[in-house]
XYZ file of C-alpha atoms in Angstrom:
546
model
C 83.139 96.713 87.650
C 81.445 97.243 91.031
C 81.055 94.505 93.632
C 78.715 95.712 96.371
C 79.098 94.220 99.829
C 78.810 93.072 102.453
C 78.528 89.630 100.867
C 76.266 87.224 102.736
C 78.055 84.028 103.731
C 81.575 85.214 102.882
C 84.124 84.240 105.515
C 87.508 82.597 106.173
C 86.306 79.253 104.796
C 84.079 80.629 102.036
C 85.988 83.281 100.154
C 84.817 85.011 96.981
C 87.445 84.268 94.295
C 87.783 86.309 91.105
C 90.383 85.083 88.612
C 90.952 84.587 84.893
C 89.735 81.459 83.200
C 92.501 78.874 82.909
C 94.657 79.489 79.859
C 93.478 83.074 79.333
C 95.648 86.200 79.313
C 92.967 88.660 80.431
C 93.229 92.450 80.195
C 90.459 94.540 81.773
C 90.431 98.211 80.731
C 88.419 101.159 81.988
C 88.470 104.958 81.798
C 86.295 105.918 84.786
C 87.238 106.589 88.396
C 88.154 102.962 88.968
C 88.238 99.872 86.760
C 87.380 97.568 89.689
C 85.567 98.908 92.754
C 84.940 96.703 95.784
C 82.477 98.360 98.178
C 82.400 97.088 101.773
C 83.591 93.659 100.716
C 85.500 91.229 102.926
C 87.031 87.821 102.225
C 87.459 88.501 98.515
C 90.455 87.078 96.648
C 91.461 88.697 93.370
C 93.987 86.254 91.899
C 95.713 86.861 88.572
C 97.173 83.304 88.939
C 100.561 84.315 87.491
C 102.435 87.393 86.313
C 103.526 85.466 83.219
C 102.433 82.266 81.556
C 99.172 80.973 80.149
C 96.890 82.512 82.789
C 97.351 86.184 83.702
C 95.357 89.254 84.662
C 96.197 92.872 83.824
C 94.119 95.813 85.066
C 94.604 98.804 82.756
C 93.296 102.201 83.874
C 93.046 104.762 81.089
C 93.314 108.505 81.618
C 90.014 110.373 81.506
C 90.092 114.107 82.386
C 86.362 114.022 83.180
C 87.190 112.264 86.464
C 89.441 113.507 89.289
C 90.896 110.020 89.792
C 91.759 107.169 87.426
C 92.491 104.075 89.481
C 92.887 100.434 88.593
C 91.406 98.814 91.725
C 89.799 100.467 94.768
C 88.592 98.728 97.924
C 86.539 101.258 99.868
C 84.670 101.478 103.157
C 84.753 98.395 105.394
C 87.081 96.134 103.384
C 88.738 93.453 105.542
C 90.599 90.184 104.950
C 90.831 90.622 101.188
C 93.711 89.276 99.074
C 95.087 90.752 95.853
C 97.853 88.706 94.250
C 99.614 88.083 90.934
C 97.968 91.008 89.142
C 99.712 93.424 86.754
C 98.662 97.059 87.225
C 98.955 99.770 84.569
C 97.615 103.310 85.179
C 98.079 105.693 82.278
C 97.484 108.746 84.484
C 101.033 109.194 85.764
C 100.788 112.955 86.314
C 97.561 113.061 88.337
C 95.720 110.736 90.719
C 96.440 107.475 88.952
C 96.740 104.803 91.684
C 97.226 101.129 90.967
C 95.667 99.597 94.102
C 93.954 101.519 96.902
C 92.369 100.417 100.183
C 90.641 103.415 101.752
C 87.645 104.647 103.719
C 87.629 108.139 102.233
C 87.611 107.384 98.528
C 85.734 109.656 96.143
C 85.246 106.730 93.775
C 81.660 106.182 94.889
C 79.207 107.358 97.526
C 79.731 109.163 100.819
C 82.916 108.585 102.839
C 82.657 106.253 105.839
C 84.985 107.433 108.590
C 84.234 104.586 111.006
C 85.408 101.392 109.292
C 89.015 101.331 108.013
C 90.384 98.507 105.856
C 91.986 95.883 108.110
C 93.983 92.663 107.671
C 94.223 92.751 103.887
C 97.041 91.017 102.002
C 98.646 92.552 98.907
C 101.276 90.191 97.542
C 103.292 89.264 94.465
C 101.819 91.912 92.161
C 103.601 93.952 89.472
C 102.945 97.694 89.242
C 104.241 98.851 85.882
C 102.839 102.369 85.523
C 100.974 105.003 87.515
C 101.371 108.104 89.632
C 101.292 105.848 92.709
C 101.395 102.079 93.087
C 99.838 101.063 96.450
C 97.882 103.081 99.024
C 96.440 101.616 102.231
C 94.742 104.259 104.345
C 92.652 104.713 107.476
C 91.403 108.093 108.634
C 92.831 110.079 111.534
C 93.232 108.738 115.067
C 90.872 106.030 116.214
C 90.182 104.700 112.724
C 93.612 103.393 111.747
C 93.930 100.666 109.144
C 95.210 97.700 111.181
C 97.163 94.575 110.311
C 97.532 94.994 106.554
C 100.441 93.235 104.815
C 102.138 94.429 101.600
C 104.540 91.668 100.602
C 106.639 90.565 97.662
C 105.423 93.140 95.155
C 107.509 94.689 92.399
C 106.892 98.402 91.917
C 108.387 99.766 88.718
C 110.042 97.886 85.898
C 113.772 97.339 85.564
C 114.192 100.084 82.960
C 111.102 102.327 82.736
C 110.485 105.346 84.969
C 106.700 105.432 84.966
C 105.829 105.731 88.672
C 106.322 108.651 91.078
C 105.242 107.243 94.438
C 105.714 103.609 95.435
C 104.016 102.254 98.591
C 101.978 104.382 101.005
C 100.723 103.399 104.465
C 98.538 106.193 105.835
C 96.909 106.242 109.286
C 97.984 102.607 109.594
C 98.785 100.492 112.635
C 100.673 97.218 113.110
C 100.961 96.797 109.356
C 103.891 95.260 107.495
C 105.679 96.228 104.275
C 108.162 93.466 103.488
C 110.134 91.769 100.732
C 109.143 94.297 98.073
C 111.320 95.613 95.239
C 110.650 99.316 94.566
C 112.633 100.680 91.642
C 112.940 103.298 88.915
C 110.628 105.923 90.397
C 110.786 109.433 89.033
C 108.994 112.693 89.677
C 107.514 114.998 90.613
C 103.941 114.779 89.322
C 101.416 117.590 89.363
C 99.873 115.919 92.423
C 102.998 115.199 94.489
C 106.260 117.180 94.690
C 107.896 114.149 96.327
C 109.405 111.014 94.829
C 109.217 108.301 97.501
C 109.813 104.580 97.530
C 107.974 103.595 100.746
C 106.189 105.903 103.200
C 104.448 105.401 106.551
C 102.400 108.523 107.344
C 101.153 108.914 110.923
C 101.949 105.248 111.499
C 101.677 103.389 114.787
C 103.871 100.326 115.208
C 104.274 99.608 111.494
C 107.184 97.512 110.201
C 109.124 98.164 106.993
C 111.617 95.350 106.462
C 113.539 93.309 103.908
C 112.801 95.653 101.005
C 115.127 96.737 98.184
C 114.500 100.362 97.166
C 116.555 101.735 94.282
C 116.710 104.314 91.505
C 114.563 106.996 93.152
C 115.061 110.073 90.968
C 113.558 113.543 91.381
C 113.977 116.474 89.023
C 112.931 120.111 88.548
C 110.176 121.212 90.910
C 110.603 118.326 93.320
C 111.395 118.696 96.988
C 112.365 115.244 98.192
C 113.833 112.112 96.690
C 113.540 109.527 99.475
C 114.008 105.784 99.618
C 112.052 105.093 102.840
C 110.124 107.818 104.679
C 108.445 107.965 108.092
C 106.288 111.077 108.033
C 103.622 112.966 109.955
C 102.423 116.464 110.704
C 101.389 118.699 113.553
C 98.924 116.643 115.571
C 99.606 113.554 113.474
C 102.793 112.049 114.832
C 104.058 108.614 113.975
C 104.928 106.352 116.890
C 107.123 103.261 117.165
C 107.553 102.383 113.488
C 110.415 99.975 112.718
C 112.639 100.089 109.640
C 115.112 97.215 109.368
C 116.946 94.907 106.959
C 116.334 97.202 103.982
C 118.717 98.083 101.137
C 118.451 101.574 99.616
C 120.626 102.915 96.799
C 120.727 105.249 93.794
C 118.679 108.122 95.229
C 119.109 111.229 93.052
C 117.664 114.744 93.109
C 118.436 117.471 90.573
C 115.821 119.958 91.777
C 116.779 123.467 92.895
C 113.592 123.949 94.920
C 114.205 125.566 98.315
C 113.510 122.399 100.321
C 114.999 119.853 97.939
C 117.192 117.079 99.283
C 118.156 113.457 98.690
C 117.934 110.890 101.469
C 118.010 107.140 101.904
C 115.893 106.876 105.068
C 114.151 110.054 106.245
C 111.687 110.985 108.978
C 109.789 113.856 110.546
C 107.121 114.122 113.267
C 108.112 110.740 114.674
C 108.323 109.430 118.239
C 110.544 106.449 119.043
C 111.260 105.214 115.506
C 113.595 102.210 115.291
C 116.130 102.070 112.447
C 118.187 98.863 112.550
C 120.339 96.774 110.200
C 119.748 98.821 107.046
C 122.238 99.368 104.214
C 122.026 102.772 102.508
C 124.399 103.851 99.748
C 124.031 107.326 98.229
C 126.167 108.220 95.216
C 126.312 110.854 92.504
C 126.887 114.561 92.165
C 124.292 117.094 93.155
C 125.817 119.949 91.145
C 124.566 122.415 93.732
C 120.983 121.328 93.138
C 119.847 120.437 96.649
C 119.819 123.350 99.152
C 119.217 120.950 102.053
C 121.914 118.558 100.905
C 121.721 114.812 101.338
C 122.067 112.163 104.030
C 121.821 108.395 104.204
C 119.770 108.872 107.405
C 117.938 112.219 107.456
C 116.077 113.289 110.613
C 114.249 116.358 109.398
C 112.085 117.903 112.127
C 110.060 117.308 115.293
C 111.308 113.824 116.183
C 111.991 112.227 119.562
C 113.714 109.027 120.603
C 115.268 108.129 117.254
C 117.169 104.844 117.728
C 119.633 104.024 114.919
C 121.808 100.940 115.349
C 123.635 98.410 113.174
C 123.189 100.385 109.943
C 125.574 100.878 107.035
C 125.073 104.563 106.175
C 127.236 105.646 103.247
C 126.950 108.945 101.404
C 129.628 109.700 98.811
C 127.592 112.347 96.975
C 129.093 115.717 96.141
C 126.491 118.314 97.098
C 128.803 121.332 96.869
C 128.181 124.013 98.014
C 125.792 122.117 100.296
C 126.469 119.236 102.681
C 126.435 115.487 102.088
C 126.571 113.366 105.240
C 125.972 109.859 106.525
C 123.586 111.258 109.159
C 121.749 114.572 109.345
C 119.705 115.512 112.411
C 118.361 118.891 113.431
C 119.105 118.166 117.108
C 121.676 116.101 118.992
C 119.320 115.324 121.858
C 116.770 113.231 119.960
C 119.215 110.666 118.542
C 120.610 107.424 119.945
C 123.151 106.141 117.444
C 125.685 103.313 117.788
C 127.139 100.160 116.226
C 126.847 101.710 112.757
C 129.207 102.031 109.811
C 129.249 105.733 108.920
C 131.075 106.872 105.797
C 130.996 110.071 103.757
C 132.697 111.335 100.611
C 135.746 113.539 100.124
C 134.022 116.737 99.010
C 135.098 119.830 100.943
C 131.494 120.371 102.035
C 130.909 116.764 103.121
C 130.629 115.714 106.752
C 130.384 112.381 108.458
C 127.507 113.724 110.573
C 125.722 117.073 110.458
C 123.661 118.243 113.450
C 121.805 121.447 112.659
C 124.574 123.638 111.211
C 127.395 121.810 113.029
C 129.536 119.416 111.015
C 131.436 116.459 112.457
C 134.098 115.556 109.943
C 135.267 112.235 111.348
C 134.264 109.498 113.761
C 136.520 110.775 116.542
C 134.824 114.164 116.508
C 131.371 112.597 116.448
C 132.277 110.326 119.370
C 133.254 113.462 121.232
C 129.575 114.404 121.086
C 128.778 111.175 122.949
C 127.484 109.206 119.950
C 128.487 106.031 118.096
C 131.159 104.916 120.563
C 131.078 101.374 119.111
C 130.682 102.370 115.461
C 133.176 102.158 112.589
C 133.885 104.305 109.553
C 134.821 102.388 106.408
C 133.656 102.080 102.822
C 132.033 98.627 102.710
C 133.131 96.174 99.996
C 129.790 95.954 98.175
C 129.492 93.351 95.451
C 128.564 96.166 93.075
C 126.865 99.571 92.805
C 123.533 97.781 92.317
C 124.150 94.971 94.811
C 124.717 95.946 98.432
C 125.542 92.437 99.596
C 129.075 91.879 100.877
C 131.269 88.962 99.851
C 134.079 86.942 101.374
C 136.031 90.035 102.374
C 137.562 91.027 105.682
C 135.736 94.193 106.734
C 135.102 96.270 109.836
C 131.361 95.569 109.709
C 131.886 91.851 110.437
C 130.673 90.813 113.889
C 130.427 94.505 114.827
C 126.677 94.880 115.418
C 124.708 94.380 118.600
C 121.862 91.815 118.671
C 118.380 93.326 118.518
C 115.584 91.305 120.130
C 113.133 90.064 117.529
C 115.472 90.502 114.534
C 116.959 87.050 114.033
C 117.447 86.989 110.253
C 118.827 89.315 107.568
C 117.315 90.538 104.302
C 117.929 87.127 102.701
C 116.594 85.099 105.606
C 120.038 84.123 106.911
C 120.291 83.662 110.669
C 121.697 86.525 112.766
C 124.303 86.131 114.104
C 125.902 83.398 112.022
C 126.653 80.079 113.659
C 129.425 80.177 116.239
C 129.360 83.959 116.668
C 127.845 86.130 119.361
C 127.533 89.315 117.302
C 125.791 89.888 113.946
C 127.179 91.940 111.064
C 126.352 95.592 110.524
C 123.950 96.254 107.653
C 121.083 94.432 105.956
C 123.196 91.459 104.908
C 124.603 88.876 107.299
C 127.127 88.173 104.607
C 128.761 84.771 104.018
C 132.143 84.658 105.680
C 134.697 81.931 105.065
C 134.928 79.506 107.981
C 136.971 80.866 110.861
C 140.684 80.289 110.454
C 140.343 79.160 106.832
C 141.653 81.159 103.882
C 138.847 81.355 101.360
C 141.378 81.182 98.548
C 142.640 77.717 99.527
C 141.560 75.044 97.057
C 140.509 71.815 98.733
C 137.697 70.081 100.573
C 135.418 72.627 102.262
C 135.310 72.388 106.038
C 131.564 72.950 106.014
C 128.580 72.758 103.668
C 127.363 76.251 102.763
C 125.348 78.304 100.281
C 126.568 81.694 99.021
C 124.530 84.699 97.924
C 123.824 84.681 94.205
C 125.657 87.176 92.007
C 124.624 89.454 90.458
C 121.616 90.260 92.594
C 119.285 91.758 91.411
C 119.778 90.061 88.028
C 118.386 89.759 84.506
C 118.233 87.175 83.117
C 121.149 85.118 84.513
C 122.690 84.771 87.957
C 125.335 82.512 89.463
C 124.914 80.503 92.645
C 127.883 79.025 94.500
C 127.616 76.248 97.078
C 130.022 74.023 98.966
C 129.688 70.380 99.892
C 131.718 69.028 102.816
C 131.183 65.309 102.160
C 129.710 63.148 99.446
C 125.913 63.311 99.709
C 122.776 63.710 97.639
C 122.316 67.393 96.820
C 119.310 69.330 95.546
C 119.345 73.027 94.637
C 115.893 74.448 93.854
C 114.293 77.831 93.180
C 110.929 78.802 94.669
C 108.553 81.709 94.223
C 107.021 83.642 97.121
C 104.149 81.166 97.448
C 106.581 78.298 97.945
C 106.081 76.777 94.493
C 109.179 75.120 93.056
C 109.918 76.811 89.727
C 113.374 75.448 88.924
C 115.626 72.533 89.922
C 119.267 73.371 89.272
C 120.990 70.409 90.952
C 119.475 67.032 91.819
C 122.220 64.428 92.180
C 124.993 63.014 94.321
C 127.835 65.507 94.736
C 131.410 64.867 95.783
C 133.064 67.238 98.307
C 133.994 70.538 96.686
C 132.889 73.995 95.607
C 130.342 74.309 92.791
C 128.847 77.153 90.787
C 125.640 76.897 88.770
C 123.951 79.477 86.546
C 120.217 80.028 86.525
C 118.730 81.579 83.408
C 115.344 82.968 84.403
C 114.176 82.905 80.797
C 113.819 79.146 81.213
C 111.856 77.281 83.841
C 113.345 73.857 84.407
C 111.894 70.896 86.223
C 113.221 67.673 87.648
C 112.212 65.888 84.463
C 114.255 68.275 82.349
C 111.311 70.082 80.784
C 111.212 73.819 80.120
C 108.447 76.380 80.303
C 108.000 80.101 79.845
C 110.363 82.660 81.367
C 110.021 83.800 84.941
C 108.332 87.036 85.932
C 109.930 89.997 87.649
C 109.859 89.364 91.367
C 111.451 87.888 94.465
C 112.525 84.254 94.554
C 114.181 81.954 97.076
C 116.776 79.297 96.353
C 117.282 76.350 98.683
C 120.187 73.933 99.017
C 119.450 70.544 100.566
C 122.531 68.438 101.236
C 122.187 65.454 103.526
C 120.215 66.670 106.513
C 121.148 70.340 106.066
C 118.970 73.012 104.459
C 120.084 76.516 103.414
C 117.857 79.214 101.858
C 118.600 82.653 100.411
C 116.638 85.322 98.560
C 117.228 86.813 95.098
C 115.479 89.395 92.926
C 114.760 89.126 89.200
C 114.285 92.532 87.557
C 113.153 92.679 83.949
């Protein structure tokens, strides 16, 4: 399917909308270079309506060796202000150039490349990428033709159990673009095209923001070089500048390759100037079995970087990389790193180090402070809710109130205010976790001293999760669940509540309403739950992974 633009009359108030007929579960299949190709189109909305239910859209790209690429959807040339939402993407070509959704000005899908008009201000939201070599690519071309202002939000890349994608989200030659609130999971590689297995990458970025994402289960095997959760990358002459990475959770990054450059890292960078790494939680676990010659690090500064600023991060690496090194931080040079107000923790292997700079190991925080770094940091294993949930509970911990405020970052990964009410300092890590009220033992049974909403557990979950909330005084209470578009999909509590602590269970296989009706199960994705009690409103985020 080719839609040739520009489209006369299309604009902000007259968009072109392509969607399934109501009540139809539509699957569009193709085995050419691209199933859908949008050529120089702007103000087009491709809306699958829902990822589950009576009205859905799946784009299925079949492998065809006659073509160098097999993509599901490609927007090429001057493609601005387009929206792609609630679409399921399946690309059978997982070993070659099988991309789910691509915005580019250099595509070989059709015609001659246009190097003057990059894709700008497009919105990619709430889609599910089930299979493919890569999920999302948004690309400009070199300096001067950067793709500007694109937003990649609320997508789920990879299913909860399958490992059918190698590369998650790619920003390339992009500027002032945002990657937020996505769940990237169960990636594995390498493919014949890419020796890297990467969750999210900004290549030669300028002022891009990567925030509030959960990146997990990034696994690389024989022949791979990197397994990376979040990567800021570049090359000689193509340096990234001023990208921000904050409020992200990264865990379960594994690499069993013996390739000469292989490593495992939570957040990694090279050829970067002034990157900002704040309020992230990275937890590396496992045993390398001598597989990774370059070891592993929760924060890995690889080469040719300047002005790296790392603050308020939980950086934990308990991997055993013997005979190589596992560390919370690796950097090739001491001079390019500003690091403080972090929680740094490493494992007990004889080859582990808290921090490794070049070939110099710093085994503990005191030694690292002697190098003039992390004077306000702590070193403790955080009390995570679980290996697959990096939130922290009602536990006394050194990360509480131990971060420094960062201008412009006023909420955590769940949307909770930083710092919490009555405190001057936020918590270290992605989660401004729910503390008991000051001076009150959380184990005391009685009337709560404040109304509050706790983080759901487990999170991510499938299909059930528990939500705890507290009511200070008798008042009408409503607890609702919303999707990323703000649509109410479940009402869990809608009645007068007496003072006390309550726990409710949400089963995502059922969609409830205020009238008590039920509908089909909920789709994989990010949801918000909101407690309204009297005049107070509390909202938190949760992730359903199927």
